[in-house]
mmCIF file of C-alpha atoms in Angstrom:
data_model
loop_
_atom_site.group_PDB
_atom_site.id
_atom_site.type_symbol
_atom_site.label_atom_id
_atom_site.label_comp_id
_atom_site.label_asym_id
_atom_site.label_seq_id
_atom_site.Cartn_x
_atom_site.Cartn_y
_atom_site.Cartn_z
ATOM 1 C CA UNK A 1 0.000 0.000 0.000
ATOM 2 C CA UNK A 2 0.996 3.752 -0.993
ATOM 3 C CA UNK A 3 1.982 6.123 1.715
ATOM 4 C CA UNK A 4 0.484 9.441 0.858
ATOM 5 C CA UNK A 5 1.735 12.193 2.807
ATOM 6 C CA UNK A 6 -0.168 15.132 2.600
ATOM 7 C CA UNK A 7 1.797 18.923 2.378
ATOM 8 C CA UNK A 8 -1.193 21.456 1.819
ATOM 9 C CA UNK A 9 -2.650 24.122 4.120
ATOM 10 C CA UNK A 10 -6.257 24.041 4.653
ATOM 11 C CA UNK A 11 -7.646 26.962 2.214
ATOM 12 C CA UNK A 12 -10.342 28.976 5.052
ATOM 13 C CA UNK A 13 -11.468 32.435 5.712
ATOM 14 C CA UNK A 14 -9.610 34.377 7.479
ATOM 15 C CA UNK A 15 -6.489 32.207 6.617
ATOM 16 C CA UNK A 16 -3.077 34.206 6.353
ATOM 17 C CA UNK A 17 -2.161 35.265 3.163
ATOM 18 C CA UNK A 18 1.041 37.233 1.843
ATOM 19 C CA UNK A 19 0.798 41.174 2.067
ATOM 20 C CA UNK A 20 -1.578 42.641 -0.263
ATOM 21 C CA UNK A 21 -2.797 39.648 -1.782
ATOM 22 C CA UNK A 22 -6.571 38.950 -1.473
ATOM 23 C CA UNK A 23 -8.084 37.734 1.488
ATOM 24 C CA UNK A 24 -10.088 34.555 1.244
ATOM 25 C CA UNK A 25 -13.855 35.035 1.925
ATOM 26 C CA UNK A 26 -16.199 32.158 1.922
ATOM 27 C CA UNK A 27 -19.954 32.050 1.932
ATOM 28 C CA UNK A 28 -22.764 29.803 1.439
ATOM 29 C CA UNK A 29 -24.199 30.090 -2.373
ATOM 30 C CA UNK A 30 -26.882 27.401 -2.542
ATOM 31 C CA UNK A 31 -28.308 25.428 0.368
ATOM 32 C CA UNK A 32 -29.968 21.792 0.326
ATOM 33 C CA UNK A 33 -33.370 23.429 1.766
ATOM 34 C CA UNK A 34 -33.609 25.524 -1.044
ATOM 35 C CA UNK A 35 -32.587 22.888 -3.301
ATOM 36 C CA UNK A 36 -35.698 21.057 -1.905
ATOM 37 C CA UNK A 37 -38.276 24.420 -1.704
ATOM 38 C CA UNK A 38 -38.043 23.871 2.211
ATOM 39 C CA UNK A 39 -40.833 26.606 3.481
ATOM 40 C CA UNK A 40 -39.223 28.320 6.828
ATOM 41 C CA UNK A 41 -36.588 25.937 7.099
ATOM 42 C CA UNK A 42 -34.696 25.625 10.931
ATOM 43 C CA UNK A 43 -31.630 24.030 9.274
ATOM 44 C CA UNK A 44 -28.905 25.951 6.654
ATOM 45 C CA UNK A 45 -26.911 22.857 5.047
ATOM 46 C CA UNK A 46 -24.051 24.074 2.630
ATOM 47 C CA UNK A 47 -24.403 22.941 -0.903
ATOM 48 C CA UNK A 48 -22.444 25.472 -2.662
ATOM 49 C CA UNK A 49 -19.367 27.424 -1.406
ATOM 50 C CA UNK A 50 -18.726 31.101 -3.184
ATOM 51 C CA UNK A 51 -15.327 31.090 -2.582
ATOM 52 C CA UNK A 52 -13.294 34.689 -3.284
ATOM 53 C CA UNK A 53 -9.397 34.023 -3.369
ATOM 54 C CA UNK A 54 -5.772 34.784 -4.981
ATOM 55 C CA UNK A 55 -4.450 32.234 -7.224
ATOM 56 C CA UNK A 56 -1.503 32.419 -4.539
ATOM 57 C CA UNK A 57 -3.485 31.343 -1.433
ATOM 58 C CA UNK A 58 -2.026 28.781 0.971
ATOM 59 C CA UNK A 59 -0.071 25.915 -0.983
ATOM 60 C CA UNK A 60 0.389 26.858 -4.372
ATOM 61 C CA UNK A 61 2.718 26.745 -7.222
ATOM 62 C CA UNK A 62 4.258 30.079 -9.644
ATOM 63 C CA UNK A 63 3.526 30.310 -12.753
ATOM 64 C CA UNK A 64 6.609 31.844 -15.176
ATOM 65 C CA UNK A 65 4.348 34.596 -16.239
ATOM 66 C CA UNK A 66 4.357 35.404 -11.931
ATOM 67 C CA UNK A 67 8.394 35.316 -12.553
ATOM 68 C CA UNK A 68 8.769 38.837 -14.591
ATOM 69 C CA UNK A 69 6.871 40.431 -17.290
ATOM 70 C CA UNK A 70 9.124 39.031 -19.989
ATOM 71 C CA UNK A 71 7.564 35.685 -19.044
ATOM 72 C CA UNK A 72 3.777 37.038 -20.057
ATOM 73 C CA UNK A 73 2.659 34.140 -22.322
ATOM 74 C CA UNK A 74 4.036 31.497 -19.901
ATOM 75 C CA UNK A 75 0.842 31.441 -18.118
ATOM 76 C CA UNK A 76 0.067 28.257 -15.495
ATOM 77 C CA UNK A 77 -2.605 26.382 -18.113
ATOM 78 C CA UNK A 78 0.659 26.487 -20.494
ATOM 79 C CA UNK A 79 3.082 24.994 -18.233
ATOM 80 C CA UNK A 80 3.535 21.388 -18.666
ATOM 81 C CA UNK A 81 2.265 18.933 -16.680
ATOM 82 C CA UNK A 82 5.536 16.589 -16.272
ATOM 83 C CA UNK A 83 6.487 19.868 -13.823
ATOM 84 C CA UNK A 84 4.430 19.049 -11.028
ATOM 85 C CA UNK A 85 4.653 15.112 -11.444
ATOM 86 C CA UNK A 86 8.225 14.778 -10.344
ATOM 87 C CA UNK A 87 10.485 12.526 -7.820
ATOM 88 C CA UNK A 88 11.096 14.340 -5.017
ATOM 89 C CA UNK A 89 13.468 14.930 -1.871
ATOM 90 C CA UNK A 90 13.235 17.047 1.206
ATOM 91 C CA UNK A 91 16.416 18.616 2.831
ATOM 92 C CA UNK A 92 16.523 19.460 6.487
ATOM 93 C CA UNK A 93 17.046 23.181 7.068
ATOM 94 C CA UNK A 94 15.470 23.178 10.391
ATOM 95 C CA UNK A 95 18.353 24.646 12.505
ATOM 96 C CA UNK A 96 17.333 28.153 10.369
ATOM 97 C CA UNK A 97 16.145 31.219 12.262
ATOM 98 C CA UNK A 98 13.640 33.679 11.425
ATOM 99 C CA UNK A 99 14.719 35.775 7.674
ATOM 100 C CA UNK A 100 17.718 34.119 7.976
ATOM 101 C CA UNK A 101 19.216 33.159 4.267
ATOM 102 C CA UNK A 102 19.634 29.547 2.771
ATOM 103 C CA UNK A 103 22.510 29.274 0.637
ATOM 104 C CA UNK A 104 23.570 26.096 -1.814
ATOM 105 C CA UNK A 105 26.363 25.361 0.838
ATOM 106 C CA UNK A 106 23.446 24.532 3.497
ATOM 107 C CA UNK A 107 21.846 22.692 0.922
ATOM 108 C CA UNK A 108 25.074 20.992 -0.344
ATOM 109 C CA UNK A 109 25.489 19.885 3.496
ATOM 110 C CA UNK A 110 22.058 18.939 3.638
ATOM 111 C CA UNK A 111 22.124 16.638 0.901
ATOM 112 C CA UNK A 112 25.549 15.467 1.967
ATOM 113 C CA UNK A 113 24.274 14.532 5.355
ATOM 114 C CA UNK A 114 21.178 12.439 4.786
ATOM 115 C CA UNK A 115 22.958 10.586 1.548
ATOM 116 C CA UNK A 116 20.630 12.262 -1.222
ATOM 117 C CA UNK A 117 21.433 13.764 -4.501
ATOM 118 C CA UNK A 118 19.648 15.850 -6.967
ATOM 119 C CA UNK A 119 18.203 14.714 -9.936
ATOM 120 C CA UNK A 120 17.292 16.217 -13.356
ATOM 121 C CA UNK A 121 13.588 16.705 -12.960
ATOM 122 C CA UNK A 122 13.412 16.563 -9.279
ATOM 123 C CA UNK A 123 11.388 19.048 -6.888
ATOM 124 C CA UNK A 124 13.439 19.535 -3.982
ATOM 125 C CA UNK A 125 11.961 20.762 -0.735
ATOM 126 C CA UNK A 126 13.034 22.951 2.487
ATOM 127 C CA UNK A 127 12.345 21.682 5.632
ATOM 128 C CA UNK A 128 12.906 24.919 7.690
ATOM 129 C CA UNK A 129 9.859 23.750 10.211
ATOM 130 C CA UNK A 130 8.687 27.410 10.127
ATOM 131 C CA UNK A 131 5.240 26.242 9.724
ATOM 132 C CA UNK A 132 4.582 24.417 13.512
ATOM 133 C CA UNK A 133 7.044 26.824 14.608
ATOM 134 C CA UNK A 134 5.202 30.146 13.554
ATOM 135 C CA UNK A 135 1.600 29.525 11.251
ATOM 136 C CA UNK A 136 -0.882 32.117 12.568
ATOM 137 C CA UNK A 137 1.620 33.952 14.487
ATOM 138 C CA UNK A 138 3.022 37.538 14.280
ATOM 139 C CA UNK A 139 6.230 35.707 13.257
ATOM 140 C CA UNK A 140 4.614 33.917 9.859
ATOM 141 C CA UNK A 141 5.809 36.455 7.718
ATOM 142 C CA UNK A 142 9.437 36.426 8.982
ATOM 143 C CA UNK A 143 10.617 32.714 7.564
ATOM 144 C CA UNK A 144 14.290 32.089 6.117
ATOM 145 C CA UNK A 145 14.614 32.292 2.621
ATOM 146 C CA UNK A 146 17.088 31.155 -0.333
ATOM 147 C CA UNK A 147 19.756 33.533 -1.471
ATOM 148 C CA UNK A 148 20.013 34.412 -4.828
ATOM 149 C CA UNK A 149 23.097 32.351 -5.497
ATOM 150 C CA UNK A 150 21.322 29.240 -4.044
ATOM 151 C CA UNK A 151 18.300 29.956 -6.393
ATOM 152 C CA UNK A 152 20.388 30.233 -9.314
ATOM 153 C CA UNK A 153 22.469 26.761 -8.085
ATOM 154 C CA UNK A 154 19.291 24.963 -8.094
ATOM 155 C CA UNK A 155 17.802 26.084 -11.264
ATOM 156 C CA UNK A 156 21.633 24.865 -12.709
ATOM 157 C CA UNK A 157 20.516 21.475 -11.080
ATOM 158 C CA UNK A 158 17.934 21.452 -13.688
ATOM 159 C CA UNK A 159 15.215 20.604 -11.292
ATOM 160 C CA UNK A 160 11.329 21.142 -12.126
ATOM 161 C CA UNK A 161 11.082 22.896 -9.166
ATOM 162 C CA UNK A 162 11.606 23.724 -4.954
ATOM 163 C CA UNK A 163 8.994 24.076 -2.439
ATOM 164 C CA UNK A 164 9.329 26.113 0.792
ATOM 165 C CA UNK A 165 6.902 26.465 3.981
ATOM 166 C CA UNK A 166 7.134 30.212 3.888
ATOM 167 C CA UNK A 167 5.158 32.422 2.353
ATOM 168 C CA UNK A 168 7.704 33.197 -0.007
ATOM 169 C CA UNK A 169 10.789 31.549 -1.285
ATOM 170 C CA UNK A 170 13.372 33.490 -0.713
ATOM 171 C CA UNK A 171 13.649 36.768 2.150
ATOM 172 C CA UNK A 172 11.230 39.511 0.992
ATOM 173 C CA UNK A 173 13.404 42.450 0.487
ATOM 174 C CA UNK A 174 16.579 40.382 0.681
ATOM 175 C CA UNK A 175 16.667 38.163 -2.027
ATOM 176 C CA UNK A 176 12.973 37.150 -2.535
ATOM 177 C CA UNK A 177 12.282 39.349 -5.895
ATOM 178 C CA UNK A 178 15.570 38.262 -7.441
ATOM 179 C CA UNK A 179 14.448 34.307 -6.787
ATOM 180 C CA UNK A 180 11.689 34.662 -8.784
ATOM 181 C CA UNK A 181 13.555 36.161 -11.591
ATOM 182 C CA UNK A 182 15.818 33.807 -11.696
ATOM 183 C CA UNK A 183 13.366 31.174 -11.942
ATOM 184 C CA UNK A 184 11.814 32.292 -14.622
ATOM 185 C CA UNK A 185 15.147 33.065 -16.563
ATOM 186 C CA UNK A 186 16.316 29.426 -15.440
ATOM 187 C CA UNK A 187 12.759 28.087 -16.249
ATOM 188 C CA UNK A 188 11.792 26.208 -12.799
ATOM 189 C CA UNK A 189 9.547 26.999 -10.578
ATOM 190 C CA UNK A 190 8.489 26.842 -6.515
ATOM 191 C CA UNK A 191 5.647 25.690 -4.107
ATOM 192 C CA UNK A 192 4.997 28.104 -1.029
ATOM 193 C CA UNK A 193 3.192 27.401 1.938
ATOM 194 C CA UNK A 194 3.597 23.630 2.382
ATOM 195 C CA UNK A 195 3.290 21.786 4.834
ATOM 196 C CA UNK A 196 4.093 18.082 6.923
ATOM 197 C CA UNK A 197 7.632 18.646 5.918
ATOM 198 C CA UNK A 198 9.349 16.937 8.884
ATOM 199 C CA UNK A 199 7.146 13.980 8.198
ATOM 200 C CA UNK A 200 9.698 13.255 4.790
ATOM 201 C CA UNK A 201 12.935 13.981 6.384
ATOM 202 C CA UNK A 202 15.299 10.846 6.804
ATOM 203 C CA UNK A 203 13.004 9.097 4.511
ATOM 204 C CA UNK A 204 14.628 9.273 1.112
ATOM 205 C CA UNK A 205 12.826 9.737 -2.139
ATOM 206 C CA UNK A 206 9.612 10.267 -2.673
ATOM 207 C CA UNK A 207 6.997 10.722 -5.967
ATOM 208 C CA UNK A 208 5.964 14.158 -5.714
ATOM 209 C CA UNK A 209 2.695 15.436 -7.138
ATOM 210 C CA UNK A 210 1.428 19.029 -6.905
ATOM 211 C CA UNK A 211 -0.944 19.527 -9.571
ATOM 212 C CA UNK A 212 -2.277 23.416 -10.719
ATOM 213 C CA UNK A 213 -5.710 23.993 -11.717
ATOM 214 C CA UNK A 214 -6.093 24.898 -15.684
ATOM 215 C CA UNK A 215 -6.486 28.278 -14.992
ATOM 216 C CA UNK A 216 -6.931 30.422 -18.618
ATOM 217 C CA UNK A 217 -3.596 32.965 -18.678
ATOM 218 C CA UNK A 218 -3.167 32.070 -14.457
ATOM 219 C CA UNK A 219 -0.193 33.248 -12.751
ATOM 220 C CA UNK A 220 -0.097 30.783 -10.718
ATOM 221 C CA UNK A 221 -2.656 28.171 -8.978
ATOM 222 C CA UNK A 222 -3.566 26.587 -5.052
ATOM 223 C CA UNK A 223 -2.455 22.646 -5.177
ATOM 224 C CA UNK A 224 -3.142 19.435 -3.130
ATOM 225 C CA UNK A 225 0.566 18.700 -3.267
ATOM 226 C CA UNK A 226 1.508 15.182 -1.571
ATOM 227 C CA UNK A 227 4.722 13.135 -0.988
ATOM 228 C CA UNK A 228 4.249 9.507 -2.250
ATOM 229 C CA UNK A 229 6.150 6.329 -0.419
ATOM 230 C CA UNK A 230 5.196 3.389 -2.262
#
């Protein structure tokens, strides 16, 4: 029997999303009772969410077109789907503090450590535990990041993509605009806001599947990403 672990955030209103992004907002649509012309009913069953969101709520993955403006017609429906159907391995980068930079040396250690290597194709993910340590806090927004030079390392790797716990990949105003650049220029992409990290550490490799929805022109798109152990 499969293992599957899941790595998504629950998608909720109210739920913490980065800066100036929408807010999700939820509300019942349709209800059961007046599905079945209930007169006065004392009951409100849900039957239909409206859901109002960001493509870049809770677990999601980039699209290039997110990357720079350069990458306009890479949209997320466009991207293919061998990306986000990948092996996978997850590195331990627990010991990091709050904004405090990731560079390919800590991932080179990492790797060297636990007896893993990277693979053409592969979406590698950091295990920086910032989730249980600060989801919901005044702390969420403060997670360690990649440096540029590590980004550009792992797109030279010539992985599919990473995937981080934080709400952004690299250290907003640090290095975080520059990652995304260089994925797109590099032509990989990243998963923010994952989750059950620690559960892969020490485990080896893993199938990794984080579909996008086929979202016309999207810049990116929420997932149900999981880690497969067969």
């Amino acid at each position: 029997m499969a293992e599957i672990i899941d790595l998504s955030q629950e998608i909720y209103e109210g739920m913490p999303v980065y800066k100036s992004l929408p807010q999700v907002t939820m509300e019942v649509h349709n209800t059961h009772e007046e599905w079945d012309n209930e007169i006065n009913p004392t009951t409100q069953t849900p039957a239909v969410y409206k859901i109002q969101m960001g493509e870049h709520t809770g677990t999601h993955v980039d699209a290039m077109n997110h990357m720079a403006k350069q990458y306009e017609e890479q949209s997320i429906d466009t991207m293919p789907l061998s990306m986000f159907y990948t092996e996978g391995i997850c590195l331990d980068l627990s010991y990091k503090g709050f904004q405090e930079l990731i560079s390919s040396n800590d991932l080179k250690e990492a790797l060297r450590k636990d007896k893993l290597h990277i693979k053409k194709g592969d979406t590698i993910l950091i295990y920086t535990d910032h989730y249980r340590k600060a989801f919901n806090t005044d702390n969420w927004g403060k997670g360690p990041g990649i440096t540029v030079e590590c980004a550009r390392w792992l797109g030279e790797q010539k992985i599919s993509a990473f995937g981080v716990e934080t709400m952004s990949p690299g250290v907003p105003k640090i290095s975080n605009k520059e990652v995304h650049h260089i994925c797109g220029e590099l032509g990989f992409t990243h998963y923010e806001n994952m989750i059950n990290l620690y559960k892969l550490i020490g485990r080896g490799r893993f199938r990794f599947i984080g579909l996008p929805l086929k979202i016309r022109g999207g810049t990116g798109s929420p997932v149900r990403a999981v880690a497969i152990f067969e």
